[in-house]
């Protein structure tokens, strides 16, 4: 297997300053928010890489940079060996980008309500002047809907069916990489499993590679081949699912696991994650997790932990063994 995506030192800083006049009157400097800081990971071809973290962890920002909706402030995004963040040859970048699609969180907001499903699905192909004859009908069948649904409007479908339409649209241009941003979090629990199973089947059938973005560890357990845990824009742990679920090395991963519902623990008291994500404009010193960490010591407050590899797991914690 080879790396299809290679993210190196990816960083994204947002300028969230007030307007210049307000800053002068209030004698304030610029306010910069580092949403993603020095994140590196690789995605092997035909595998699923899951990025997990609470809201504000930077996972969606990474997804948006990979599909080209946002430009990185620093670092590299190599897809098929081309750094799409800095490559000067726009033709090469367009070629690589044509192999990347995105599925968004909200299937209600991401489909144009005035368009028929056929037009929604074939639009990315029609835009490039490709052949759309019978395409929508074939794709609808592939995602478990009826070809006749092509003539309907989005409001005639349930949430799960709409997400199937979004998947069909993403597949229309025959992508090799799909970035899935919380693809099931707007759906009922009973429908979530159906959509995830469909995504798994399509991955095997079409040889797809997924970057799956989610706050929900239960979603990734059976689907991911590799999991990266983000906290305040930094990757704090990266491991295979078995290692991450059986022996998490970072206290934040442990906290997320304690908060995740489990099928085998019906009736168990679930501890919600303790504390809140700190203000990313003024992140804590040292390890950004220290205000919430039950194991924090003096060194955690003063020194940022370096990323280390321990038995196949990558972890950024002073105390990880
Ligand atoms: Fe907790 Fe310290 Fe490890 Fe950070 S470095 S996770 S504060 S033990």
Coordinates of C-alpha atoms and ligand atoms in Angstrom, one line a residue:
X1 CA 0.0 0.0 0.0
X2 CA 1.2 3.5 -0.7
X3 CA 0.4 6.9 0.8
X4 CA -2.4 8.6 -1.1
X5 CA -2.4 11.7 1.0
X6 CA 0.6 13.1 3.0
X7 CA -0.1 16.0 5.3
X8 CA 3.1 17.6 6.6
X9 CA 3.3 20.4 9.3
X10 CA -0.2 21.7 8.2
X11 CA -1.0 25.0 9.9
X12 CA -3.9 27.4 9.5
X13 CA -4.1 30.7 11.3
X14 CA -7.2 33.0 11.1
X15 CA -7.0 36.7 11.6
X16 CA -10.0 37.4 13.9
X17 CA -9.0 41.0 14.8
X18 CA -11.6 43.7 15.2
X19 CA -11.6 46.4 12.5
X20 CA -8.5 48.7 12.4
X21 CA -10.3 51.7 13.9
X22 CA -11.6 49.7 16.9
X23 CA -8.1 48.3 17.5
X24 CA -6.6 51.8 17.5
X25 CA -9.3 53.2 19.9
X26 CA -9.1 50.2 22.2
X27 CA -5.2 50.1 21.9
X28 CA -5.4 46.4 21.1
X29 CA -3.2 44.4 18.7
X30 CA -4.3 41.9 16.1
X31 CA -6.0 38.7 17.3
X32 CA -4.9 35.5 15.6
X33 CA -6.6 32.2 16.0
X34 CA -4.5 29.1 15.3
X35 CA -7.1 26.6 14.2
X36 CA -4.6 24.0 13.0
X37 CA -1.0 23.8 14.2
X38 CA 1.8 21.6 12.7
X39 CA -0.4 18.6 12.0
X40 CA 1.2 15.7 10.1
X41 CA -0.3 12.3 9.1
X42 CA -0.5 10.0 6.1
X43 CA -3.5 8.3 4.5
X44 CA -2.8 5.0 2.7
X45 CA -4.6 4.4 -0.5
X46 CA -8.0 2.6 -0.2
X47 CA -8.1 3.1 3.6
X48 CA -10.2 5.3 5.9
X49 CA -8.4 7.8 8.1
X50 CA -10.6 9.3 10.9
X51 CA -9.9 12.6 12.5
X52 CA -11.6 12.8 15.8
X53 CA -12.0 15.7 18.3
X54 CA -14.5 18.0 20.0
X55 CA -15.9 21.0 18.2
X56 CA -13.1 23.6 17.8
X57 CA -10.4 21.0 17.5
X58 CA -9.6 22.0 13.9
X59 CA -10.8 18.8 12.2
X60 CA -13.2 20.4 9.8
X61 CA -10.6 23.1 9.0
X62 CA -8.2 20.3 7.9
X63 CA -10.9 18.8 5.7
X64 CA -11.6 22.1 4.1
X65 CA -7.9 22.6 3.3
X66 CA -7.6 19.1 1.8
X67 CA -10.5 19.8 -0.6
X68 CA -9.2 23.3 -1.4
X69 CA -12.0 25.4 0.3
X70 CA -9.3 27.0 2.5
X71 CA -5.7 27.8 1.9
X72 CA -3.2 26.6 4.5
X73 CA -1.0 29.2 6.3
X74 CA 1.9 26.7 6.3
X75 CA 2.8 23.1 5.7
X76 CA 2.1 20.8 2.8
X77 CA -0.9 18.8 1.5
X78 CA 0.5 16.2 -0.9
X79 CA -2.1 14.2 -2.8
X80 CA -0.8 11.7 -5.3
X81 CA 2.6 13.2 -4.8
X82 CA 1.5 16.8 -5.7
X83 CA 1.6 19.5 -3.1
X84 CA -1.8 21.0 -3.9
X85 CA -1.1 23.9 -1.4
X86 CA 1.9 25.3 -3.3
X87 CA 2.1 23.6 -6.7
X88 CA 2.5 26.3 -9.4
X89 CA 1.2 24.2 -12.3
X90 CA -2.6 24.8 -12.1
X91 CA -3.3 22.1 -14.5
X92 CA -1.6 19.5 -12.3
X93 CA -3.5 20.8 -9.3
X94 CA -6.8 20.7 -11.1
X95 CA -6.1 17.1 -12.2
X96 CA -5.5 16.0 -8.6
X97 CA -8.5 18.0 -7.3
X98 CA -10.8 16.4 -9.8
X99 CA -10.1 13.1 -7.8
X100 CA -11.3 14.7 -4.5
X101 CA -14.9 15.2 -3.4
X102 CA -16.5 16.1 -0.1
X103 CA -19.6 15.0 1.8
X104 CA -21.0 17.6 4.2
X105 CA -22.6 17.2 7.6
X106 CA -26.1 18.5 6.8
X107 CA -27.9 16.7 4.0
X108 CA -30.7 19.3 4.4
X109 CA -28.5 22.3 3.7
X110 CA -26.2 20.8 1.1
X111 CA -28.8 20.0 -1.6
X112 CA -30.3 22.8 -3.7
X113 CA -34.0 22.6 -2.9
X114 CA -35.1 24.0 -6.3
X115 CA -33.2 21.4 -8.4
X116 CA -34.3 17.9 -9.2
X117 CA -32.1 15.1 -7.8
X118 CA -30.9 14.2 -11.4
X119 CA -29.5 17.8 -11.8
X120 CA -28.0 17.8 -8.4
X121 CA -26.1 14.5 -8.9
X122 CA -24.8 15.2 -12.4
X123 CA -23.8 18.8 -11.8
X124 CA -20.1 18.2 -11.1
X125 CA -19.8 16.1 -14.3
X126 CA -21.9 18.5 -16.4
X127 CA -19.8 21.4 -15.2
X128 CA -16.7 19.7 -16.8
X129 CA -18.7 18.9 -20.0
X130 CA -18.7 15.1 -19.2
X131 CA -21.3 12.5 -20.3
X132 CA -24.3 12.6 -18.0
X133 CA -26.6 10.2 -19.9
X134 CA -28.2 7.8 -17.4
X135 CA -25.6 8.7 -14.8
X136 CA -27.9 9.9 -12.0
X137 CA -30.1 6.8 -12.4
X138 CA -27.1 4.5 -12.2
X139 CA -25.7 6.2 -9.1
X140 CA -29.0 6.3 -7.3
X141 CA -29.2 2.5 -7.7
X142 CA -25.6 2.2 -6.4
X143 CA -26.5 4.1 -3.2
X144 CA -29.7 2.0 -2.6
X145 CA -32.3 4.4 -4.0
X146 CA -34.6 4.0 -7.0
X147 CA -33.6 5.3 -10.5
X148 CA -37.0 7.0 -10.7
X149 CA -36.0 9.2 -7.7
X150 CA -33.9 11.2 -10.2
X151 CA -37.0 13.2 -11.1
X152 CA -37.9 14.2 -7.6
X153 CA -36.9 17.2 -5.4
X154 CA -34.8 16.9 -2.2
X155 CA -37.8 17.7 0.1
X156 CA -39.4 14.4 -0.9
X157 CA -36.7 12.4 0.9
X158 CA -35.8 11.6 4.5
X159 CA -32.5 12.6 6.1
X160 CA -30.9 9.3 5.4
X161 CA -32.1 9.3 1.8
X162 CA -30.8 12.8 1.3
X163 CA -27.3 11.7 2.6
X164 CA -27.4 8.9 0.0
X165 CA -28.1 11.5 -2.7
X166 CA -25.1 13.5 -1.4
X167 CA -23.0 10.4 -1.7
X168 CA -24.3 9.7 -5.2
X169 CA -23.3 13.3 -6.1
X170 CA -19.9 12.9 -4.6
X171 CA -19.4 9.7 -6.6
X172 CA -20.5 11.2 -9.9
X173 CA -17.1 12.5 -10.9
X174 CA -15.4 9.2 -10.0
X175 CA -13.3 10.5 -7.1
X176 CA -10.5 8.5 -5.5
X177 CA -10.5 10.5 -2.2
X178 CA -13.7 11.6 -0.4
X179 CA -13.5 13.9 2.6
X180 CA -16.6 13.1 4.8
X181 CA -17.3 15.9 7.3
X182 CA -19.5 14.4 10.1
X183 CA -21.5 12.5 7.4
X184 CA -24.0 11.0 9.9
X185 CA -24.2 13.4 12.8
X186 CA -27.4 15.0 11.5
X187 CA -29.1 11.6 11.1
X188 CA -31.2 9.4 13.5
X189 CA -29.1 6.7 15.1
X190 CA -30.9 3.9 13.3
X191 CA -30.1 5.5 9.9
X192 CA -26.5 6.3 10.8
X193 CA -25.5 2.6 10.6
X194 CA -27.1 2.2 7.2
X195 CA -25.2 5.2 5.7
X196 CA -21.9 4.1 7.3
X197 CA -22.4 0.6 5.9
X198 CA -23.1 2.0 2.5
X199 CA -19.9 4.1 2.7
X200 CA -17.9 1.0 3.7
X201 CA -19.4 -1.1 0.8
X202 CA -18.7 1.7 -1.7
X203 CA -15.1 2.0 -0.5
X204 CA -14.4 -1.7 -1.1
X205 CA -16.4 -1.7 -4.4
X206 CA -14.8 1.4 -5.9
X207 CA -11.4 1.4 -4.2
X208 CA -12.1 4.7 -2.5
X209 CA -9.9 6.5 0.2
X210 CA -11.8 8.3 2.9
X211 CA -10.8 11.1 5.3
X212 CA -13.6 10.8 7.9
X213 CA -14.1 13.8 10.2
X214 CA -16.2 13.2 13.3
X215 CA -16.6 14.0 17.0
X216 CA -18.0 10.6 17.6
X217 CA -15.6 7.8 18.4
X218 CA -18.3 5.1 18.1
X219 CA -18.6 6.0 14.4
X220 CA -14.9 5.4 13.7
X221 CA -14.4 2.2 15.6
X222 CA -15.5 -0.2 12.9
X223 CA -14.8 2.0 9.9
X224 CA -11.4 3.6 10.4
X225 CA -8.0 2.0 9.5
X226 CA -6.1 4.7 11.4
X227 CA -7.4 7.3 13.8
X228 CA -6.0 10.8 14.6
X229 CA -7.2 12.6 17.8
X230 CA -7.0 16.4 17.6
X231 CA -7.0 18.8 20.5
X232 CA -7.0 22.5 20.0
X233 CA -5.6 22.2 16.5
X234 CA -2.8 19.7 17.3
X235 CA -2.7 16.0 16.8
X236 CA -2.3 14.5 20.3
X237 CA -2.6 10.8 19.5
X238 CA -2.6 8.7 16.3
X239 CA -3.1 4.9 16.3
X240 CA -4.8 1.9 14.8
X241 CA -8.3 1.4 16.1
X242 CA -7.5 -1.7 18.2
X243 CA -4.6 0.1 20.0
X244 CA -6.6 3.3 20.4
X245 CA -9.7 1.7 21.9
X246 CA -7.9 -1.0 24.0
X247 CA -5.0 1.0 25.3
X248 CA -5.3 4.8 24.7
X249 CA -2.1 6.6 25.5
X250 CA -3.2 10.2 25.8
X251 CA -5.4 11.3 28.7
X252 CA -7.6 13.3 26.2
X253 CA -8.3 10.1 24.2
X254 CA -9.2 8.4 27.4
X255 CA -11.6 11.2 28.3
X256 CA -13.3 10.9 24.9
X257 CA -13.6 7.1 25.2
X258 CA -15.1 7.5 28.7
X259 CA -17.7 9.8 27.2
X260 CA -18.6 7.6 24.2
X261 CA -21.7 5.4 24.4
X262 CA -20.9 1.7 24.1
X263 CA -23.2 -1.1 22.9
X264 CA -21.7 -3.5 25.5
X265 CA -22.3 -1.1 28.4
X266 CA -26.0 -0.5 28.5
X267 CA -27.0 1.3 31.6
X268 CA -23.5 2.4 32.3
X269 CA -23.0 5.9 33.7
X270 CA -21.4 8.0 30.9
X271 CA -18.9 10.7 32.0
X272 CA -19.3 13.7 29.8
X273 CA -15.9 15.2 28.8
X274 CA -14.7 17.3 31.7
X275 CA -14.1 21.1 31.3
X276 CA -14.3 23.0 28.1
X277 CA -11.9 23.6 25.2
X278 CA -9.9 26.7 26.0
X279 CA -9.9 29.9 24.1
X280 CA -7.8 29.1 20.9
X281 CA -6.8 32.8 20.7
X282 CA -5.1 32.5 24.1
X283 CA -4.2 28.8 24.4
X284 CA -2.8 27.5 27.7
X285 CA 0.9 27.3 28.1
X286 CA 2.8 24.1 27.7
X287 CA 0.4 21.2 27.0
X288 CA -2.8 22.8 25.9
X289 CA -4.8 20.0 27.6
X290 CA -3.3 20.7 31.0
X291 CA -6.2 22.6 32.5
X292 CA -8.5 19.6 31.9
X293 CA -5.9 16.8 32.5
X294 CA -6.2 14.8 35.7
X295 CA -2.5 13.8 35.4
X296 CA -1.0 17.3 34.8
X297 CA 2.3 18.1 36.5
X298 CA 4.5 21.2 36.5
X299 CA 6.3 20.3 33.3
X300 CA 2.9 20.1 31.6
X301 CA 2.2 23.7 32.4
X302 CA 5.5 25.0 31.1
X303 CA 6.6 22.7 28.2
X304 CA 4.7 21.6 25.2
X305 CA 5.1 17.8 24.8
X306 CA 6.9 16.6 21.7
X307 CA 5.3 14.0 19.5
X308 CA 6.8 10.5 20.1
X309 CA 6.1 7.1 18.5
X310 CA 5.5 4.3 21.0
X311 CA 4.6 0.8 19.7
X312 CA 3.0 2.1 16.5
X313 CA 1.1 4.9 18.3
X314 CA 2.1 8.5 17.9
X315 CA 1.4 10.5 21.0
X316 CA 2.1 14.0 22.4
X317 CA 2.1 13.7 26.2
X318 CA 5.0 14.0 28.7
X319 CA 3.7 11.0 30.7
X320 CA 2.8 8.6 27.9
X321 CA 4.6 5.2 28.3
Ligands
LIG1 FE1 -1.8 15.6 30.7 FE2 0.7 16.5 30.9 FE3 0.1 14.6 29.2 FE4 -0.7 17.1 28.7 S1 1.4 16.4 28.8 S2 -1.9 15.2 28.4 S3 -1.2 17.7 30.8 S4 -0.1 14.5 31.4

